[in-house]
Each structure stands twice: as structure tokens, then as C-alpha cells.
Amino acid sequence: MGGSKMEVVADLKPEEDILNRFQTLEWRGFLSIALLIYKYNHAGIVRGSSSYSGFYKDMLDDENESEIIETNIYDSLYNTAMASMVFMTGYNQTANLYFAKRTRYGGPPANYRISRVIDIICRMNLTALFLCLMLGNPLDLYVACPLHTYFFFLIWMAMRLQYEANYSKYLFRLKLFGFAVSANE
């Protein structure tokens, strides 16, 4: 193995890496299918209401308690699947930006360009926007797109600001921890 960081990265085979791009894309595909089936069947909507605050408490009686519990389980599975999709998207974007090759002149890698950011944002959001317009659905039905867009911007900013720190083991971890804390506030 050579002394440069790029040689070490080049020696790593994708199929030997944990959570490599192929695995995460496959899982995201399975989760996308499951989420589409969930949305298509209108699971999680009980008697026309999607409001969760106090709605289940008002409906609790012996007749429909099992329906409410079953719906609550589907909602929990939906939220878990959505969270794992957001994690895998963020993980892929972070890995893509982390392993980007620097330019010859020491500037930021080409993956940090604004044109690439606009391309990714358009790919993530235009399909949902066109589906919304063509099918006459409300935009809030496609909750995944704004969620992925927000976390993409968060990751891009975390990796772009002080990008030199991305190649220092502890500074990189400190930077990601700082952005994670600021995202939760």
C-alpha cells in the first residue's frame, strides 16, 4: 500500500466495504417499493384523518381498538422505513463527498460545485412536483422529497465548509458532530 490516501481508497473493492453503494441502493429500492405500496393503499389514514394528536384517544373503545393499534404499527413501520431511507441517502452523499478527488490546484473537489447541487435537487424534487401536478395530489403527500432535500443541504454544507478538515480523522468527526447537534436544535 502506498502512502497517499487516494491509493488506499483505490485498493478498497466496493463489494468488500460495509454499507457500500450497491447495498444501500438495493435497500433504498426495496424501501421505496414498500413505501409506495403503503401510500397507495392509504395505510395510516383512519376514517379520513391523518392527524395523530388526540385522534386515537377519542376513538378508543372496544369495537375499533384493534384497528387503531394495527394502524399505529403501520405508521411506526412507515416512519422507520423513511428514517432509514434518509440515513442511507445521507450516508451515500457523505461517502460521495468524502471520497471525491481534489483538483490539481488544491481547491475543493468537483462534487462540491453548485451545478452538481442544482442537478441533485432537481432530480430529487421535480419528479414529485410533476406527479403532484399531474395527479392533482397535494404536495404534502410527497413528504420524502423535502426531507431528503433538507438533509442533502445539511450534509453538503457540512462537507463543503472547511473541506480541508474532511481529511483529518478527528476534525472530520468533530465537524459532523457539530452539524448533527445544530440540526437537532
PDB file of C-alpha atoms in Angstrom, residues 13-173:
ATOM      1  CA  LYS A  13     -13.251  -3.046  -3.527  1.00  0.00           C
ATOM      2  CA  PRO A  14     -16.900  -1.933  -3.327  1.00  0.00           C
ATOM      3  CA  GLU A  15     -18.215  -5.428  -2.623  1.00  0.00           C
ATOM      4  CA  GLU A  16     -15.904  -5.752   0.405  1.00  0.00           C
ATOM      5  CA  ASP A  17     -16.951  -2.476   2.016  1.00  0.00           C
ATOM      6  CA  ILE A  18     -19.616  -2.329   4.701  1.00  0.00           C
ATOM      7  CA  LEU A  19     -22.711  -0.445   3.518  1.00  0.00           C
ATOM      8  CA  ASN A  20     -21.312   0.051   0.049  1.00  0.00           C
ATOM      9  CA  ARG A  21     -23.224   1.983  -2.577  1.00  0.00           C
ATOM     10  CA  PHE A  22     -24.670  -1.129  -4.215  1.00  0.00           C
ATOM     11  CA  GLN A  23     -26.101  -2.417  -0.921  1.00  0.00           C
ATOM     12  CA  THR A  24     -27.637   0.905   0.067  1.00  0.00           C
ATOM     13  CA  LEU A  25     -29.156   1.449  -3.385  1.00  0.00           C
ATOM     14  CA  GLU A  26     -30.703  -2.014  -3.234  1.00  0.00           C
ATOM     15  CA  TRP A  27     -32.158  -1.380   0.222  1.00  0.00           C
ATOM     16  CA  ARG A  28     -33.460   2.022  -0.826  1.00  0.00           C
ATOM     17  CA  GLY A  29     -35.188   0.361  -3.779  1.00  0.00           C
ATOM     18  CA  PHE A  30     -36.884  -2.213  -1.533  1.00  0.00           C
ATOM     19  CA  LEU A  31     -37.927   0.500   0.912  1.00  0.00           C
ATOM     20  CA  SER A  32     -39.242   2.675  -1.921  1.00  0.00           C
ATOM     21  CA  ILE A  33     -41.448  -0.156  -3.119  1.00  0.00           C
ATOM     22  CA  ALA A  34     -42.727  -0.789   0.410  1.00  0.00           C
ATOM     23  CA  LEU A  35     -43.449   2.913   0.953  1.00  0.00           C
ATOM     24  CA  LEU A  36     -45.250   3.184  -2.380  1.00  0.00           C
ATOM     25  CA  ILE A  37     -47.443   0.208  -1.501  1.00  0.00           C
ATOM     26  CA  TYR A  38     -48.147   1.775   1.885  1.00  0.00           C
ATOM     27  CA  LYS A  39     -49.127   5.112   0.334  1.00  0.00           C
ATOM     28  CA  TYR A  40     -51.111   3.501  -2.487  1.00  0.00           C
ATOM     29  CA  ASN A  41     -53.238   1.555  -0.030  1.00  0.00           C
ATOM     30  CA  HIS A  42     -53.749   4.645   2.133  1.00  0.00           C
ATOM     31  CA  ALA A  43     -52.452   2.853   5.192  1.00  0.00           C
ATOM     32  CA  GLY A  44     -52.178   5.008   8.266  1.00  0.00           C
ATOM     33  CA  ILE A  45     -55.258   7.070   7.473  1.00  0.00           C
ATOM     34  CA  VAL A  46     -58.111   6.104   9.745  1.00  0.00           C
ATOM     35  CA  ARG A  47     -61.552   7.355   8.730  1.00  0.00           C
ATOM     36  CA  GLY A  48     -60.201  10.165   6.594  1.00  0.00           C
ATOM     37  CA  SER A  49     -57.991  11.819   9.185  1.00  0.00           C
ATOM     38  CA  SER A  50     -54.218  11.867   9.178  1.00  0.00           C
ATOM     39  CA  SER A  51     -53.955  13.865  12.396  1.00  0.00           C
ATOM     40  CA  TYR A  52     -52.269  11.957  15.181  1.00  0.00           C
ATOM     41  CA  SER A  53     -52.641  14.303  18.133  1.00  0.00           C
ATOM     42  CA  GLY A  54     -55.536  13.140  20.235  1.00  0.00           C
ATOM     43  CA  PHE A  55     -57.213  11.344  17.343  1.00  0.00           C
ATOM     44  CA  TYR A  56     -56.552   7.852  18.650  1.00  0.00           C
ATOM     45  CA  LYS A  57     -57.615   8.796  22.182  1.00  0.00           C
ATOM     46  CA  ASP A  58     -61.052   9.912  21.002  1.00  0.00           C
ATOM     47  CA  MET A  59     -61.647   6.683  19.064  1.00  0.00           C
ATOM     48  CA  LEU A  60     -60.675   4.230  21.797  1.00  0.00           C
ATOM     49  CA  ASP A  61     -63.499   1.849  22.574  1.00  0.00           C
ATOM     50  CA  ASP A  62     -63.891  -1.905  22.408  1.00  0.00           C
ATOM     51  CA  GLU A  63     -65.059  -2.016  18.785  1.00  0.00           C
ATOM     52  CA  ASN A  64     -62.147  -0.412  16.966  1.00  0.00           C
ATOM     53  CA  GLU A  65     -59.200  -0.688  19.344  1.00  0.00           C
ATOM     54  CA  SER A  66     -57.533  -3.380  17.196  1.00  0.00           C
ATOM     55  CA  GLU A  67     -57.896  -1.193  14.071  1.00  0.00           C
ATOM     56  CA  ILE A  68     -56.166   1.689  15.822  1.00  0.00           C
ATOM     57  CA  ILE A  69     -53.326  -0.486  17.124  1.00  0.00           C
ATOM     58  CA  GLU A  70     -52.819  -2.024  13.664  1.00  0.00           C
ATOM     59  CA  THR A  71     -52.734   1.435  12.067  1.00  0.00           C
ATOM     60  CA  ASN A  72     -50.278   2.621  14.696  1.00  0.00           C
ATOM     61  CA  ILE A  73     -47.955  -0.302  13.861  1.00  0.00           C
ATOM     62  CA  TYR A  74     -48.072   0.568  10.154  1.00  0.00           C
ATOM     63  CA  ASP A  75     -47.329   4.201  10.950  1.00  0.00           C
ATOM     64  CA  SER A  76     -44.327   3.141  13.038  1.00  0.00           C
ATOM     65  CA  LEU A  77     -43.039   0.906  10.242  1.00  0.00           C
ATOM     66  CA  TYR A  78     -43.519   3.740   7.738  1.00  0.00           C
ATOM     67  CA  ASN A  79     -41.577   6.174   9.937  1.00  0.00           C
ATOM     68  CA  THR A  80     -38.794   3.631  10.456  1.00  0.00           C
ATOM     69  CA  ALA A  81     -38.531   2.984   6.719  1.00  0.00           C
ATOM     70  CA  MET A  82     -38.482   6.716   5.972  1.00  0.00           C
ATOM     71  CA  ALA A  83     -35.764   7.315   8.589  1.00  0.00           C
ATOM     72  CA  SER A  84     -33.626   4.509   7.195  1.00  0.00           C
ATOM     73  CA  MET A  85     -34.019   5.867   3.655  1.00  0.00           C
ATOM     74  CA  VAL A  86     -32.924   9.316   4.812  1.00  0.00           C
ATOM     75  CA  PHE A  87     -29.957   7.749   6.618  1.00  0.00           C
ATOM     76  CA  MET A  88     -28.865   5.776   3.554  1.00  0.00           C
ATOM     77  CA  THR A  89     -29.227   8.810   1.293  1.00  0.00           C
ATOM     78  CA  GLY A  90     -27.152  10.877   3.709  1.00  0.00           C
ATOM     79  CA  TYR A  91     -24.594   8.107   4.064  1.00  0.00           C
ATOM     80  CA  ASN A  92     -24.208   7.833   0.277  1.00  0.00           C
ATOM     81  CA  GLN A  93     -23.887  11.600  -0.137  1.00  0.00           C
ATOM     82  CA  THR A  94     -21.326  11.816   2.666  1.00  0.00           C
ATOM     83  CA  ALA A  95     -19.271   8.978   1.191  1.00  0.00           C
ATOM     84  CA  ASN A  96     -19.506  10.528  -2.270  1.00  0.00           C
ATOM     85  CA  LEU A  97     -18.249  13.875  -0.998  1.00  0.00           C
ATOM     86  CA  TYR A  98     -15.634  12.336   1.308  1.00  0.00           C
ATOM     87  CA  PHE A  99     -14.003  10.200  -1.372  1.00  0.00           C
ATOM     88  CA  ALA A 100     -14.124  12.920  -4.042  1.00  0.00           C
ATOM     89  CA  LYS A 101     -10.798  13.587  -5.674  1.00  0.00           C
ATOM     90  CA  ARG A 102      -9.306  17.013  -5.141  1.00  0.00           C
ATOM     91  CA  THR A 103      -8.492  19.261  -8.030  1.00  0.00           C
ATOM     92  CA  ARG A 104      -4.904  19.683  -9.187  1.00  0.00           C
ATOM     93  CA  TYR A 105      -4.691  23.141  -7.706  1.00  0.00           C
ATOM     94  CA  GLY A 106      -5.746  22.161  -4.188  1.00  0.00           C
ATOM     95  CA  GLY A 107      -9.269  23.551  -4.497  1.00  0.00           C
ATOM     96  CA  PRO A 108     -12.433  21.750  -3.474  1.00  0.00           C
ATOM     97  CA  PRO A 109     -13.392  18.650  -5.451  1.00  0.00           C
ATOM     98  CA  ALA A 110     -15.772  18.900  -8.391  1.00  0.00           C
ATOM     99  CA  ASN A 111     -18.514  17.246  -6.308  1.00  0.00           C
ATOM    100  CA  TYR A 112     -18.901  20.489  -4.354  1.00  0.00           C
ATOM    101  CA  ARG A 113     -19.867  22.558  -7.407  1.00  0.00           C
ATOM    102  CA  ILE A 114     -23.163  24.448  -7.348  1.00  0.00           C
ATOM    103  CA  SER A 115     -24.117  22.914 -10.708  1.00  0.00           C
ATOM    104  CA  ARG A 116     -23.958  19.437  -9.158  1.00  0.00           C
ATOM    105  CA  VAL A 117     -26.056  20.583  -6.199  1.00  0.00           C
ATOM    106  CA  ILE A 118     -28.712  22.023  -8.523  1.00  0.00           C
ATOM    107  CA  ASP A 119     -28.685  18.799 -10.554  1.00  0.00           C
ATOM    108  CA  ILE A 120     -29.267  16.678  -7.443  1.00  0.00           C
ATOM    109  CA  ILE A 121     -32.014  18.955  -6.105  1.00  0.00           C
ATOM    110  CA  CYS A 122     -33.811  18.894  -9.457  1.00  0.00           C
ATOM    111  CA  ARG A 123     -33.577  15.101  -9.658  1.00  0.00           C
ATOM    112  CA  MET A 124     -34.967  14.744  -6.143  1.00  0.00           C
ATOM    113  CA  ASN A 125     -37.832  17.215  -6.398  1.00  0.00           C
ATOM    114  CA  LEU A 126     -39.016  17.603  -9.994  1.00  0.00           C
ATOM    115  CA  THR A 127     -40.499  14.116 -10.264  1.00  0.00           C
ATOM    116  CA  ALA A 128     -42.586  14.645  -7.140  1.00  0.00           C
ATOM    117  CA  LEU A 129     -43.640  18.085  -8.342  1.00  0.00           C
ATOM    118  CA  PHE A 130     -44.761  16.759 -11.728  1.00  0.00           C
ATOM    119  CA  LEU A 131     -46.591  13.845 -10.086  1.00  0.00           C
ATOM    120  CA  CYS A 132     -48.304  16.285  -7.777  1.00  0.00           C
ATOM    121  CA  LEU A 133     -49.425  18.489 -10.660  1.00  0.00           C
ATOM    122  CA  MET A 134     -50.486  15.651 -12.971  1.00  0.00           C
ATOM    123  CA  LEU A 135     -52.381  13.599 -10.411  1.00  0.00           C
ATOM    124  CA  GLY A 136     -53.886  16.538  -8.555  1.00  0.00           C
ATOM    125  CA  ASN A 137     -52.451  15.414  -5.223  1.00  0.00           C
ATOM    126  CA  PRO A 138     -51.415  17.858  -2.515  1.00  0.00           C
ATOM    127  CA  LEU A 139     -47.666  18.474  -2.293  1.00  0.00           C
ATOM    128  CA  ASP A 140     -47.511  17.372   1.350  1.00  0.00           C
ATOM    129  CA  LEU A 141     -48.289  13.818   0.200  1.00  0.00           C
ATOM    130  CA  TYR A 142     -44.699  13.623  -1.102  1.00  0.00           C
ATOM    131  CA  VAL A 143     -43.028  14.221   2.264  1.00  0.00           C
ATOM    132  CA  ALA A 144     -39.859  12.312   1.346  1.00  0.00           C
ATOM    133  CA  CYS A 145     -38.626  14.886  -1.184  1.00  0.00           C
ATOM    134  CA  PRO A 146     -38.363  17.899   1.149  1.00  0.00           C
ATOM    135  CA  LEU A 147     -36.929  15.635   3.841  1.00  0.00           C
ATOM    136  CA  HIS A 148     -34.178  14.316   1.561  1.00  0.00           C
ATOM    137  CA  THR A 149     -33.543  17.814   0.206  1.00  0.00           C
ATOM    138  CA  TYR A 150     -33.078  19.267   3.691  1.00  0.00           C
ATOM    139  CA  PHE A 151     -30.632  16.564   4.733  1.00  0.00           C
ATOM    140  CA  PHE A 152     -28.773  16.773   1.427  1.00  0.00           C
ATOM    141  CA  PHE A 153     -28.223  20.509   2.012  1.00  0.00           C
ATOM    142  CA  LEU A 154     -27.164  19.836   5.595  1.00  0.00           C
ATOM    143  CA  ILE A 155     -24.616  17.211   4.508  1.00  0.00           C
ATOM    144  CA  TRP A 156     -23.377  19.291   1.597  1.00  0.00           C
ATOM    145  CA  MET A 157     -22.817  22.302   3.861  1.00  0.00           C
ATOM    146  CA  ALA A 158     -21.118  20.151   6.498  1.00  0.00           C
ATOM    147  CA  MET A 159     -18.759  18.665   3.951  1.00  0.00           C
ATOM    148  CA  ARG A 160     -18.182  21.881   1.965  1.00  0.00           C
ATOM    149  CA  LEU A 161     -17.388  24.219   4.842  1.00  0.00           C
ATOM    150  CA  GLN A 162     -13.748  23.801   5.768  1.00  0.00           C
ATOM    151  CA  TYR A 163     -13.422  20.862   3.370  1.00  0.00           C
ATOM    152  CA  GLU A 164      -9.748  20.522   4.310  1.00  0.00           C
ATOM    153  CA  ALA A 165     -10.894  19.158   7.689  1.00  0.00           C
ATOM    154  CA  ASN A 166     -12.595  16.236   5.915  1.00  0.00           C
ATOM    155  CA  TYR A 167      -9.219  14.563   5.549  1.00  0.00           C
ATOM    156  CA  SER A 168      -8.290  14.830   9.220  1.00  0.00           C
ATOM    157  CA  LYS A 169      -9.713  11.984  11.260  1.00  0.00           C
ATOM    158  CA  TYR A 170     -10.700  13.898  14.394  1.00  0.00           C
ATOM    159  CA  LEU A 171     -11.580  17.237  12.797  1.00  0.00           C
ATOM    160  CA  PHE A 172     -13.942  15.451  10.406  1.00  0.00           C
ATOM    161  CA  ARG A 173     -15.713  13.677  13.269  1.00  0.00           C
TER     162      ARG A 173
END
